[in-house]
mmCIF file of C-alpha atoms and ligand atoms in Angstrom:
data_model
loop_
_atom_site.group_PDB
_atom_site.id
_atom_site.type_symbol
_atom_site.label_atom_id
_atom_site.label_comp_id
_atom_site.label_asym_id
_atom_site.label_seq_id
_atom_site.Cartn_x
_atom_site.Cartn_y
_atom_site.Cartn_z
ATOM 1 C CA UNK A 1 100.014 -112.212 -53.913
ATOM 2 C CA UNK A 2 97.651 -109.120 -53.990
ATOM 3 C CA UNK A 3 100.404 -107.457 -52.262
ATOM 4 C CA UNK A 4 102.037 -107.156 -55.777
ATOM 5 C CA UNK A 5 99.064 -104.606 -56.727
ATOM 6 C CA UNK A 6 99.284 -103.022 -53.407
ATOM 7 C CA UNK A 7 102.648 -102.431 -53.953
ATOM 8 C CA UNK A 8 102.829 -100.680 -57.484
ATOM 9 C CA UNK A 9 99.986 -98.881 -56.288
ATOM 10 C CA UNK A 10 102.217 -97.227 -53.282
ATOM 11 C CA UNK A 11 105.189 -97.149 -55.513
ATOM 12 C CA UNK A 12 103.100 -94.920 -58.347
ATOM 13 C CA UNK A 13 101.792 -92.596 -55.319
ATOM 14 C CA UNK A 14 105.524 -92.110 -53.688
ATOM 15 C CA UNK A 15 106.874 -91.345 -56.684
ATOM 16 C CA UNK A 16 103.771 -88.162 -57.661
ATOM 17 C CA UNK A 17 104.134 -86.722 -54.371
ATOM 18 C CA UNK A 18 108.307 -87.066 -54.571
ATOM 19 C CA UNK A 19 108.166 -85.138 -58.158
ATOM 20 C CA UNK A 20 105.865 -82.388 -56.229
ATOM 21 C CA UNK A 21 108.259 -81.629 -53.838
ATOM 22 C CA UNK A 22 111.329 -82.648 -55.493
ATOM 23 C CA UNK A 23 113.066 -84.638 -52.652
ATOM 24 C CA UNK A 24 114.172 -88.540 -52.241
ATOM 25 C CA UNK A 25 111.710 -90.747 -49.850
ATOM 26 C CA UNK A 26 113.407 -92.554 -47.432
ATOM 27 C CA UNK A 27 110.236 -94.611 -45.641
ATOM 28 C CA UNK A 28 106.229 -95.097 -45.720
ATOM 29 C CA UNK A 29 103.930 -96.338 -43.574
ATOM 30 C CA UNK A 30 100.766 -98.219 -44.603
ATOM 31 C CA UNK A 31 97.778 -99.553 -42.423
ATOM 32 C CA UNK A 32 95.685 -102.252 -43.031
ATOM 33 C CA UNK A 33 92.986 -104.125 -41.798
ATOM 34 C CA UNK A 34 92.186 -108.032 -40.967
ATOM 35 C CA UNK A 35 90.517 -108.648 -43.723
ATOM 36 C CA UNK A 36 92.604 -107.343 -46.050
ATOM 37 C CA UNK A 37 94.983 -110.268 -45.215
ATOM 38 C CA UNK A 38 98.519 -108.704 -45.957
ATOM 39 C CA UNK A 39 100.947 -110.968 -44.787
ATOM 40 C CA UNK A 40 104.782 -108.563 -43.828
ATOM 41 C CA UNK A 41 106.892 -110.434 -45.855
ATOM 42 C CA UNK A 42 105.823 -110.788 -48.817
ATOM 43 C CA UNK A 43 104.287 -107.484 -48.865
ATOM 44 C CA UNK A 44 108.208 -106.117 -47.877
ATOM 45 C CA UNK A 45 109.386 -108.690 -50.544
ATOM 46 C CA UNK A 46 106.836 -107.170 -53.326
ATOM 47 C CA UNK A 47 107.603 -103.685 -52.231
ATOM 48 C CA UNK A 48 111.086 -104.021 -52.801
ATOM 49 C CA UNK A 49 110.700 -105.507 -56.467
ATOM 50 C CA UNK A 50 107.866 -102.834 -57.502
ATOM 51 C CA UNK A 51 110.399 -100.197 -56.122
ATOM 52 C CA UNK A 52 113.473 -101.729 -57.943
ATOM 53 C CA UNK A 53 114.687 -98.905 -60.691
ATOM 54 C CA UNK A 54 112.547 -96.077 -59.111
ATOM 55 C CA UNK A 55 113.422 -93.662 -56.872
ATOM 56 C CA UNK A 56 111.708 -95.753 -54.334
ATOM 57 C CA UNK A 57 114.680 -98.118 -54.182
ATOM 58 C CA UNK A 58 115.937 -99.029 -51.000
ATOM 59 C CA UNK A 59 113.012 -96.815 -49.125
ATOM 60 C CA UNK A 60 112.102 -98.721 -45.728
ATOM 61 C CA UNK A 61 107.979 -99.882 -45.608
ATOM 62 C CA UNK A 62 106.472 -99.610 -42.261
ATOM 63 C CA UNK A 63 103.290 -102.215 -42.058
ATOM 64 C CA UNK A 64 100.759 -101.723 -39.221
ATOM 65 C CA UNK A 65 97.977 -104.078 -38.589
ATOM 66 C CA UNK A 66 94.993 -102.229 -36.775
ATOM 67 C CA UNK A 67 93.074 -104.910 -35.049
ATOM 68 C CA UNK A 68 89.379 -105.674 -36.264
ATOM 69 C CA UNK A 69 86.881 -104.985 -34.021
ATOM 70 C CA UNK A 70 83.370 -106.013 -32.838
ATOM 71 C CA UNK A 71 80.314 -105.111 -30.816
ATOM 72 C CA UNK A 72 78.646 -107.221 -28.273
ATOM 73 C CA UNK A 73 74.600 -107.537 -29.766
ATOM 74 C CA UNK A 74 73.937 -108.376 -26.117
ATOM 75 C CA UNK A 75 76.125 -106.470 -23.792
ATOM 76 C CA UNK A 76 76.744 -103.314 -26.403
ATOM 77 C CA UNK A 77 80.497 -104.200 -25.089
ATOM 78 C CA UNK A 78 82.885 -103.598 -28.031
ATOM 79 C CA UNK A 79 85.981 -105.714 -28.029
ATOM 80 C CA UNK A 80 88.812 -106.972 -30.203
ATOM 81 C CA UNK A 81 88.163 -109.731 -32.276
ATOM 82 C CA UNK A 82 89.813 -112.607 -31.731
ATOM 83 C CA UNK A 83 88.597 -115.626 -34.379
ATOM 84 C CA UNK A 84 89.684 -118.578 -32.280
ATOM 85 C CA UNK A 85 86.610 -117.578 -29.567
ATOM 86 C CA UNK A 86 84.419 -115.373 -31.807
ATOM 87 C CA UNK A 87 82.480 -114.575 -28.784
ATOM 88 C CA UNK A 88 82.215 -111.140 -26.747
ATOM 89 C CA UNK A 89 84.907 -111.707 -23.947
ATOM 90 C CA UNK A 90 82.135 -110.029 -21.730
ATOM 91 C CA UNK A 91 79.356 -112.462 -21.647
ATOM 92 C CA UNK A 92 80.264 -114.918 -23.933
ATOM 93 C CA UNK A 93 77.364 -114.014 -26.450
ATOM 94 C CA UNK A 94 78.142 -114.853 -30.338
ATOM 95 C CA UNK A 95 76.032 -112.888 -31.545
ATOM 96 C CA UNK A 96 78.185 -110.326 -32.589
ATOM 97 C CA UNK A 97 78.268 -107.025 -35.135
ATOM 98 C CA UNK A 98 81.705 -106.099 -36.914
ATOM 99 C CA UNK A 99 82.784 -102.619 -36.760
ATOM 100 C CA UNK A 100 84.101 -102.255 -40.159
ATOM 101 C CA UNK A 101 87.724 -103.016 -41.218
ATOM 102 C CA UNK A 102 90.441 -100.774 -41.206
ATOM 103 C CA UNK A 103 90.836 -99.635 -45.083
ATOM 104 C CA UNK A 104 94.152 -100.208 -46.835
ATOM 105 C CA UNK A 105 95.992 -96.912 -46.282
ATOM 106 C CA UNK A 106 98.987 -94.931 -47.556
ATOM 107 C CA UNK A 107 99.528 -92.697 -44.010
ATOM 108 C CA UNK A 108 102.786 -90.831 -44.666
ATOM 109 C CA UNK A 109 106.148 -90.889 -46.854
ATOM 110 C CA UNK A 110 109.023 -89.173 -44.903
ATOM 111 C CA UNK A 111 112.034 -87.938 -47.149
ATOM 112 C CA UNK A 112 115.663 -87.085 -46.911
ATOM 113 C CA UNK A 113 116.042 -83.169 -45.192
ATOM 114 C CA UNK A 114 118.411 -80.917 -47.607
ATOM 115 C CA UNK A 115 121.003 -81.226 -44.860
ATOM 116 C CA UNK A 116 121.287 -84.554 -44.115
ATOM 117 C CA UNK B 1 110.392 -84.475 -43.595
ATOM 118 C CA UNK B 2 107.230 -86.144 -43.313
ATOM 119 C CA UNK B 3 104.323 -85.632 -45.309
ATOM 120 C CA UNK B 4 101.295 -86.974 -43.932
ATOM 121 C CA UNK B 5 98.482 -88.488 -46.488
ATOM 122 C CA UNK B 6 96.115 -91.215 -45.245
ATOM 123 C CA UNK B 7 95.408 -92.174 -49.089
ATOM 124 C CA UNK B 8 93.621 -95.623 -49.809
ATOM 125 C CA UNK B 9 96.213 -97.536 -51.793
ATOM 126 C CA UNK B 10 93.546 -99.389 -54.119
ATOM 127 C CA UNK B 11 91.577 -96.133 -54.862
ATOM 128 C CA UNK B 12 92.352 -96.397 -58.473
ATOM 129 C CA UNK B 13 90.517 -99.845 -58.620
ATOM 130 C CA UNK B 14 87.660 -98.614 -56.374
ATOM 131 C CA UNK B 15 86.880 -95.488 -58.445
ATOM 132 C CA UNK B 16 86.754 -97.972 -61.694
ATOM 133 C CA UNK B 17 84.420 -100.103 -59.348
ATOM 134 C CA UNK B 18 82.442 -97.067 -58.708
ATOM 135 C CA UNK B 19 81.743 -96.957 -62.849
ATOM 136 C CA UNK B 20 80.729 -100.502 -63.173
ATOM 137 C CA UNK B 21 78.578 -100.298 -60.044
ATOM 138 C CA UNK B 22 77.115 -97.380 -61.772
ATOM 139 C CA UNK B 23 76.986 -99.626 -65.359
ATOM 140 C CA UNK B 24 75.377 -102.524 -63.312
ATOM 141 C CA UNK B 25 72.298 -99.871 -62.040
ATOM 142 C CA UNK B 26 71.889 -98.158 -65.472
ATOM 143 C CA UNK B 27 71.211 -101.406 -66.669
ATOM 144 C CA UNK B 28 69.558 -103.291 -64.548
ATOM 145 C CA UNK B 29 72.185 -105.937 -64.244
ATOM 146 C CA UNK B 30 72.942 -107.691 -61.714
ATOM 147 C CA UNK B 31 76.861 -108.230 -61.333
ATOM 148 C CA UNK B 32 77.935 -111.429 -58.856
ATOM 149 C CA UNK B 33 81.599 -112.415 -58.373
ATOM 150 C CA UNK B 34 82.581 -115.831 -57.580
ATOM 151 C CA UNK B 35 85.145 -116.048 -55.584
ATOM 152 C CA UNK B 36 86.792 -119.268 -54.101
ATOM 153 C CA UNK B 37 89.772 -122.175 -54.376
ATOM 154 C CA UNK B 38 91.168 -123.484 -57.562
ATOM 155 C CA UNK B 39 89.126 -126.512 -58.233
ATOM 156 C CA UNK B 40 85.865 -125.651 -55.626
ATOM 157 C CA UNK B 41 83.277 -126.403 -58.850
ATOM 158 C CA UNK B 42 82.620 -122.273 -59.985
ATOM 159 C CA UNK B 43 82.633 -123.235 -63.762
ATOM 160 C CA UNK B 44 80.520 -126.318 -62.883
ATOM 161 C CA UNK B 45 78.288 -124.351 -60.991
ATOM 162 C CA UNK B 46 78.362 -121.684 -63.439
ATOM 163 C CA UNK B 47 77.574 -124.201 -66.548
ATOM 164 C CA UNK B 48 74.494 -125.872 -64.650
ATOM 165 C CA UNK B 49 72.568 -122.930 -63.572
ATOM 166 C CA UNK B 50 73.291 -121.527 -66.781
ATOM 167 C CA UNK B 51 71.418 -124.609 -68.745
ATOM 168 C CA UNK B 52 68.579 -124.221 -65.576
ATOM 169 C CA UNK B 53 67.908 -120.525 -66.012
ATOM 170 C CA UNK B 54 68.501 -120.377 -69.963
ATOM 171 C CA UNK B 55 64.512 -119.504 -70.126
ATOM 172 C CA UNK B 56 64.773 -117.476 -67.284
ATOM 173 C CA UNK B 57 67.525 -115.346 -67.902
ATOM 174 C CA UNK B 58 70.072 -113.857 -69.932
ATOM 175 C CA UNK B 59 73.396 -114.677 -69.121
ATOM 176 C CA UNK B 60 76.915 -113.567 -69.584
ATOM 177 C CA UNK B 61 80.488 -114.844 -67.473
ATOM 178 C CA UNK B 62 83.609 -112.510 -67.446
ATOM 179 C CA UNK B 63 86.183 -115.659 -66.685
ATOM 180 C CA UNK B 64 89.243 -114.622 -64.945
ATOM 181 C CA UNK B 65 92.173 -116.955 -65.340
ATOM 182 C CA UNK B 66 95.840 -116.963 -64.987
ATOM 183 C CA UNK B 67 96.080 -118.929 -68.309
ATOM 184 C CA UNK B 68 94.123 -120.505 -71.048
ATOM 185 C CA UNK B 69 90.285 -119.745 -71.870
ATOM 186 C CA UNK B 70 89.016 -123.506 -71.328
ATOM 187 C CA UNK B 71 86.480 -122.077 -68.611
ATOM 188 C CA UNK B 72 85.440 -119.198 -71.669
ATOM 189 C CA UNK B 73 84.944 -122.644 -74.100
ATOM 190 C CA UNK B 74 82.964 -124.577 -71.431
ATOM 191 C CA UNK B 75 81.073 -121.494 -70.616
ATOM 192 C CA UNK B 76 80.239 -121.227 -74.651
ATOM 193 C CA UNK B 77 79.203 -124.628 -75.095
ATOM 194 C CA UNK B 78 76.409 -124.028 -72.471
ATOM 195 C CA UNK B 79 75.289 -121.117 -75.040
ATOM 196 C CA UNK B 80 75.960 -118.153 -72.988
ATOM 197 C CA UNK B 81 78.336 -115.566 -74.154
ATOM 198 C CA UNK B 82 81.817 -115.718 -72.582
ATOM 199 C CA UNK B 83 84.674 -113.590 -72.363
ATOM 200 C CA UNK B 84 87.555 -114.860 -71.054
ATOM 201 C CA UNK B 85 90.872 -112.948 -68.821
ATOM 202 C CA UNK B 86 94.137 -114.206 -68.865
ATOM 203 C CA UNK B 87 95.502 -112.019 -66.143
ATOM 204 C CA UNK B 88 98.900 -113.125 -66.966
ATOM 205 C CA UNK B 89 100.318 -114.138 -63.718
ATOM 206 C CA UNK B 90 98.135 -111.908 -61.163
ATOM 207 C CA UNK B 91 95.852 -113.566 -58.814
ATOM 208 C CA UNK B 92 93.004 -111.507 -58.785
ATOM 209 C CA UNK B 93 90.672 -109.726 -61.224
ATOM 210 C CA UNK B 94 90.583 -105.803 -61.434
ATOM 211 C CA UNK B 95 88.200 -103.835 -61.826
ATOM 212 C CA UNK B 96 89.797 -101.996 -65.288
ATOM 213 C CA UNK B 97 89.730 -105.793 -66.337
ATOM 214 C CA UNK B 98 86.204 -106.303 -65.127
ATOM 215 C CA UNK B 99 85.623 -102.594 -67.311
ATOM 216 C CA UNK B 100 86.988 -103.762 -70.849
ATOM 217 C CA UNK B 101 85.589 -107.070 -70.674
ATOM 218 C CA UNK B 102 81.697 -105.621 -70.165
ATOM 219 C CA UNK B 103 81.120 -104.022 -73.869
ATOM 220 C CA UNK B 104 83.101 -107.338 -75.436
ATOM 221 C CA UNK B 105 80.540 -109.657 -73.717
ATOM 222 C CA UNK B 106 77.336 -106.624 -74.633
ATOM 223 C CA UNK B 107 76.862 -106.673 -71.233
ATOM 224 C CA UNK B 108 73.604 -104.035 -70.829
ATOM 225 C CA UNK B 109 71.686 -106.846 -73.221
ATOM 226 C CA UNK B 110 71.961 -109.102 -69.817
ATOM 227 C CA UNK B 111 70.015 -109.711 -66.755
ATOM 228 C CA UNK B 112 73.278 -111.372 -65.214
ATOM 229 C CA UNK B 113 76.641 -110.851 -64.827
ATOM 230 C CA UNK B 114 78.997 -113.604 -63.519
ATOM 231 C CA UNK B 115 82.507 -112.604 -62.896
ATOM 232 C CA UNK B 116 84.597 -116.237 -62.395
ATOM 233 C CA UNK B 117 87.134 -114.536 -60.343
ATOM 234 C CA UNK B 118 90.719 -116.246 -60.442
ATOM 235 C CA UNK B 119 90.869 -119.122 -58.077
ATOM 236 C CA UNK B 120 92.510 -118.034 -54.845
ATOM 237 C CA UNK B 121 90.672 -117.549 -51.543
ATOM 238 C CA UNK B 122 92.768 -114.720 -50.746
ATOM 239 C CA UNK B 123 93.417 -112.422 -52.903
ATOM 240 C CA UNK B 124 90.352 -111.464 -54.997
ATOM 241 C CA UNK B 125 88.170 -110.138 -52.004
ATOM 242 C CA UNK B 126 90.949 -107.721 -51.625
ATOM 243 C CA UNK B 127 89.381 -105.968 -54.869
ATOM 244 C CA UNK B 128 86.523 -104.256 -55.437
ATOM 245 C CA UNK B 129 84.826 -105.515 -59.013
ATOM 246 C CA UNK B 130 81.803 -102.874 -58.880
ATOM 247 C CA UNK B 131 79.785 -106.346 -58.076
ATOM 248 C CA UNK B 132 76.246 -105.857 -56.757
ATOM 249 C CA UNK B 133 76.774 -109.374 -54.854
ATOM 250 C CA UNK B 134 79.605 -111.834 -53.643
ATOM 251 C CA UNK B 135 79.243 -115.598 -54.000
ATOM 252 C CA UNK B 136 82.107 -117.663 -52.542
ATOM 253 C CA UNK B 137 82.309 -121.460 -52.887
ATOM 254 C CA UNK B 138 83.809 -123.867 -50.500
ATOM 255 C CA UNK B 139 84.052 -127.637 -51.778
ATOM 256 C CA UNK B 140 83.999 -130.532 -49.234
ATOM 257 C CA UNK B 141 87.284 -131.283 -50.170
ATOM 258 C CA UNK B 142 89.482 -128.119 -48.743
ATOM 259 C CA UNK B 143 88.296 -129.115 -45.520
ATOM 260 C CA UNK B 144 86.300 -127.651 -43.040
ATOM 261 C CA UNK B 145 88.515 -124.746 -41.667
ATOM 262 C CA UNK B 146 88.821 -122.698 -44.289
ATOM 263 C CA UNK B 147 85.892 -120.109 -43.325
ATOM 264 C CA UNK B 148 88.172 -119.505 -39.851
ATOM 265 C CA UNK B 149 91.661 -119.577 -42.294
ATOM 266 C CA UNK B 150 90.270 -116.845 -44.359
ATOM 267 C CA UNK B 151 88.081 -115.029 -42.456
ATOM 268 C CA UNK B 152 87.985 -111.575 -44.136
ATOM 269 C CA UNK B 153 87.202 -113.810 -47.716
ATOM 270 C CA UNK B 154 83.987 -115.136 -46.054
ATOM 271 C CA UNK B 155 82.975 -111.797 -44.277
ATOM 272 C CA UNK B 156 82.648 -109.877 -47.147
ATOM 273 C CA UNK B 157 80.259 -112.808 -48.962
ATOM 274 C CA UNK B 158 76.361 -112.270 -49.850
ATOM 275 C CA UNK B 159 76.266 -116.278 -50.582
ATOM 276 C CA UNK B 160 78.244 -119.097 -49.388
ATOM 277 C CA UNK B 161 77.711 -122.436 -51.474
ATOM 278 C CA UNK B 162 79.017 -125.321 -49.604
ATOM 279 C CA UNK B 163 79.830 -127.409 -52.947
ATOM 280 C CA UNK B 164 80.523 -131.304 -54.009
ATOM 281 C CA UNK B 165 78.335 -132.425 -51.019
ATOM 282 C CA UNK B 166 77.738 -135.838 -52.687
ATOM 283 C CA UNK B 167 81.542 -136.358 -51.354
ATOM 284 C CA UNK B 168 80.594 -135.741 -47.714
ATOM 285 C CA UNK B 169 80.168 -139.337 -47.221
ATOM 286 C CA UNK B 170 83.823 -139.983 -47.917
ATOM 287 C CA UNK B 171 85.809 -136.959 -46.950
ATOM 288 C CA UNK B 172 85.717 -136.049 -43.295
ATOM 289 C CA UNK B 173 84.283 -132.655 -43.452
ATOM 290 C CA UNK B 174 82.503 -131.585 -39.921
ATOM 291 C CA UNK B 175 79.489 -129.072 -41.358
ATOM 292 C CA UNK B 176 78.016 -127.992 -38.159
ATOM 293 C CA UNK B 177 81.647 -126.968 -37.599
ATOM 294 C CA UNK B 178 81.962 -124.839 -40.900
ATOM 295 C CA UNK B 179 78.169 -123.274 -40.506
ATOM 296 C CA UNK B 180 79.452 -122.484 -37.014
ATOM 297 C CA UNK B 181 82.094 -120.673 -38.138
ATOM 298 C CA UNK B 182 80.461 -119.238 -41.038
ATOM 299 C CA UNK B 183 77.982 -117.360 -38.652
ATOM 300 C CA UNK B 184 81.187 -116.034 -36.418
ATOM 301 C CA UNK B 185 82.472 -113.641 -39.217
ATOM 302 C CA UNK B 186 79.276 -113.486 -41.695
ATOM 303 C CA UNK B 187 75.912 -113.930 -39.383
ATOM 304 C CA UNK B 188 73.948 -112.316 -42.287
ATOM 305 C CA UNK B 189 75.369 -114.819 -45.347
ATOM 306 C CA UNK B 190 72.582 -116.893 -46.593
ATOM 307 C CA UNK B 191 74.576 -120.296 -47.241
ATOM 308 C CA UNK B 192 73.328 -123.006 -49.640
ATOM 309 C CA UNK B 193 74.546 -126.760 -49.686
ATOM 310 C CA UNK B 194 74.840 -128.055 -53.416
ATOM 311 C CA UNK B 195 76.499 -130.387 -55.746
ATOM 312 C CA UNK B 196 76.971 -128.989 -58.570
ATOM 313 C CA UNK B 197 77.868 -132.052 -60.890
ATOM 314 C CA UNK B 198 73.985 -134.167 -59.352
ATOM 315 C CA UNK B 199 72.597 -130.905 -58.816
ATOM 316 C CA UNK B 200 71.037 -131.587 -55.302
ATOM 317 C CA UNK B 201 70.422 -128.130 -53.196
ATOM 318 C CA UNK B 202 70.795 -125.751 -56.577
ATOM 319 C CA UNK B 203 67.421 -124.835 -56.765
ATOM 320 C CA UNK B 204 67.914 -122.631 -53.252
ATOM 321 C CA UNK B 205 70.778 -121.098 -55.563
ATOM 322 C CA UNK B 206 68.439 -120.586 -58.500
ATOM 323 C CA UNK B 207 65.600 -119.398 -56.314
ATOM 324 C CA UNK B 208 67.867 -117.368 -54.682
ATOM 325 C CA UNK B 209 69.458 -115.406 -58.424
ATOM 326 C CA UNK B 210 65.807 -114.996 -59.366
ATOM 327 C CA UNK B 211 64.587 -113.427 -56.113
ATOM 328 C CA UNK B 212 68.024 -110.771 -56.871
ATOM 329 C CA UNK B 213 66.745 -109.951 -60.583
ATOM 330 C CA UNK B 214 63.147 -110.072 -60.042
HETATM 331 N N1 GDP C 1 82.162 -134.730 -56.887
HETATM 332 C C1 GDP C 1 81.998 -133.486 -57.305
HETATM 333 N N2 GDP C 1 82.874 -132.941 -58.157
HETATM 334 C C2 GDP C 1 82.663 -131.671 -58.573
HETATM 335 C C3 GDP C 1 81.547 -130.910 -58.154
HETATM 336 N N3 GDP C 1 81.618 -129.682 -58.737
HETATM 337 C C4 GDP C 1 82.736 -129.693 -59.488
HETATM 338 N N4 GDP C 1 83.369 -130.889 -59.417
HETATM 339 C C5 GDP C 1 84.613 -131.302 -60.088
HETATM 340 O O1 GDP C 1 85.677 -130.517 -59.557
HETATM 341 C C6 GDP C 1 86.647 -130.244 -60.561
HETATM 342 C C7 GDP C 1 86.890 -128.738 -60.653
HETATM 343 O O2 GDP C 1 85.710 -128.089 -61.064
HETATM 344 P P1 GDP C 1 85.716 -126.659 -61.778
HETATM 345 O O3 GDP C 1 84.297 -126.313 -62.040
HETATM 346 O O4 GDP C 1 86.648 -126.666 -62.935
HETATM 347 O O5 GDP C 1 86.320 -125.757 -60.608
HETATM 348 P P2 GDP C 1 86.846 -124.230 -60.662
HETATM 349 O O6 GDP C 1 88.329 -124.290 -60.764
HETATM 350 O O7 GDP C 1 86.416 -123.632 -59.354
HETATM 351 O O8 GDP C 1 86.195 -123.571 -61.831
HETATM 352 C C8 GDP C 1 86.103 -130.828 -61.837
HETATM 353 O O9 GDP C 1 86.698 -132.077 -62.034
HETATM 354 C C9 GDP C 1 84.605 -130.965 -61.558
HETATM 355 O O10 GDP C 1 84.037 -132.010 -62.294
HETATM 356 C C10 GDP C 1 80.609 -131.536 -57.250
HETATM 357 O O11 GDP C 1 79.620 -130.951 -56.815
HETATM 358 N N5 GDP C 1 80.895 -132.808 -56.851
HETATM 359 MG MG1 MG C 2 87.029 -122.492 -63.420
HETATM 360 ZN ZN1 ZN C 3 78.485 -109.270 -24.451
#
């Protein structure tokens, strides 16, 4: 349940750059890596509580996974990783180089227009 | 409207990582952070290469726990100063956590740091401690697919003990398996079978801690 930090820690940021430009957010999106291991529902589940009695109540969290990556020592071939082979899909070498993980990111809050 | 940002969520926890990286190399310290399963053996582990190194080294553990400082008492009775984290319900340590606890234990007097992290394979690698090295521990008993169940947890460790091996004989645990998959996600992880309650394979360990503060 590290999405519980993760969560306050989007919740705190929403809310400074809502007082800047004095509107109400209505969604966020967030990226995050493999290893990070954020699982959708209970990271939707924790955002919901950690937004509870904030303006953030109610705001809709987007959650994309960016695939991990890898290079091919042998073949230089860079593929996705997939754990169940762990192998370049190439030529089947294992000896393999991560590019590093997507980071855990806050991409963009959208708010409510004036007129709508 | 949209407002674009591309901030890192955890950067408060990183930038107080940044200051006790920064603690660690003023002070020659060296920070590791055990990381694995409620119940793999860290405070056992933690106790015996304590008594081993006592001549050695000078030793400290930050304990993190959800509840109760029984780890902090067993660490104490080995003679090594202890502070102990009740994180009240989180899983992981932070790094503000990791912060307060280092002038309570006089941490710049040491040569190492141990941070018990709370026991959860998950949760803790998410967070940066300001650690100069990553131990996690896998016991015989949580079976051998946990380095391909928690891949990111293994990729991001310096050592990987492999711990209650005197159990192998009883608990079907396939090693060539788990050093197979090890070497999928961490090639570069030097990984050391022990038992921590006989002792068999620590001295690699000790060697190993040595080697890091020498
Ligand atoms: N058989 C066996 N038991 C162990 C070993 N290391 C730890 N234990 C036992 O495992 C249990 C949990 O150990 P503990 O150090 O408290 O684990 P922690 O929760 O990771 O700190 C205790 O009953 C220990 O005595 C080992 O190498 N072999
Ligand atoms: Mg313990
Ligand atoms: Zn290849």
């Amino acid at each position: 349940m590290h999405e519980t930090a993760v969560a306050q820690s989007i919740v705190e940021t929403i809310l400074v750059e809502a007082k800047k430009i004095d509107k109400k957010p209505i969604r966020a999106k967030i990226s995050c890596g493999q290893f990070n291991a954020l699982n959708d529902e209970v990271m939707e589940f924790a955002f919901d509580v950690a937004s509870q009695d904030t303006a953030c109540k109610g705001m809709k969290l987007e959650i994309h996974h960016v695939p991990l990556r890898a290079n091919c020592k042998k073949c230089q071939n860079e593929f996705e990783f997939d754990i169940y082979s762990g192998s370049c899909p190439t030529c089947g070498n294992s000896e393999i180089e991560f590019v590093p993980d997507a980071p855990l990111l806050l991409e963009e809050i959208e708010f409510e227009d004036e007129d709508s | 409207m949209k407002v674009s940002l591309n901030k890192r969520i955890l950067d408060r926890n990183d930038e107080c990582a940044q200051k006790n990286k920064l603690f660690f190399e003023q002070n020659s310290v060296l920070c590791v952070n055990v990381i694995s399963s409620p119940g793999s053996g860290k405070t056992t582990m933690l106790s015996r290469t304590i008594l081993a190194l006592k001549d050695k080294l000078k030793i400290g553990v930050i304990e993190g726990d959800i509840k109760t400082d029984t780890d902090a008492e067993k660490i104490r009775s080995t003679g090594a100063a202890a502070v102990q984290i009740e994180t009240q319900g989180a899983c992981h340590l932070s790094a503000v956590q990791v912060h307060d606890a280092l002038t309570q234990i006089e941490a710049m007097d040491k040569d190492v740091i141990f941070i018990e992290n709370v026991g959860n394979l998950v949760c803790p690698s998410a967070f940066d401690l300001g650690e100069n090295k990553r131990v996690v521990l896998l016991s015989v008993p949580e079976g051998d697919d946990k380095p391909i169940k928690y891949p990111g947890t293994f990729a991001g460790a310096d050592v990987i003990l492999i711990n209650k091996m005197d159990l192998i004989l009883y608990i079907p645990f396939d090693l060539d398996r788990v050093l197979n998959d090890i070497r999928k996600v961490n090639p570069d992880a030097k990984v050391f079978k022990i038992s921590a309650i006989t002792g068999d394979g620590m001295q690699q360990w000790y060697d190993w801690l040595c080697d890091m503060t020498a």
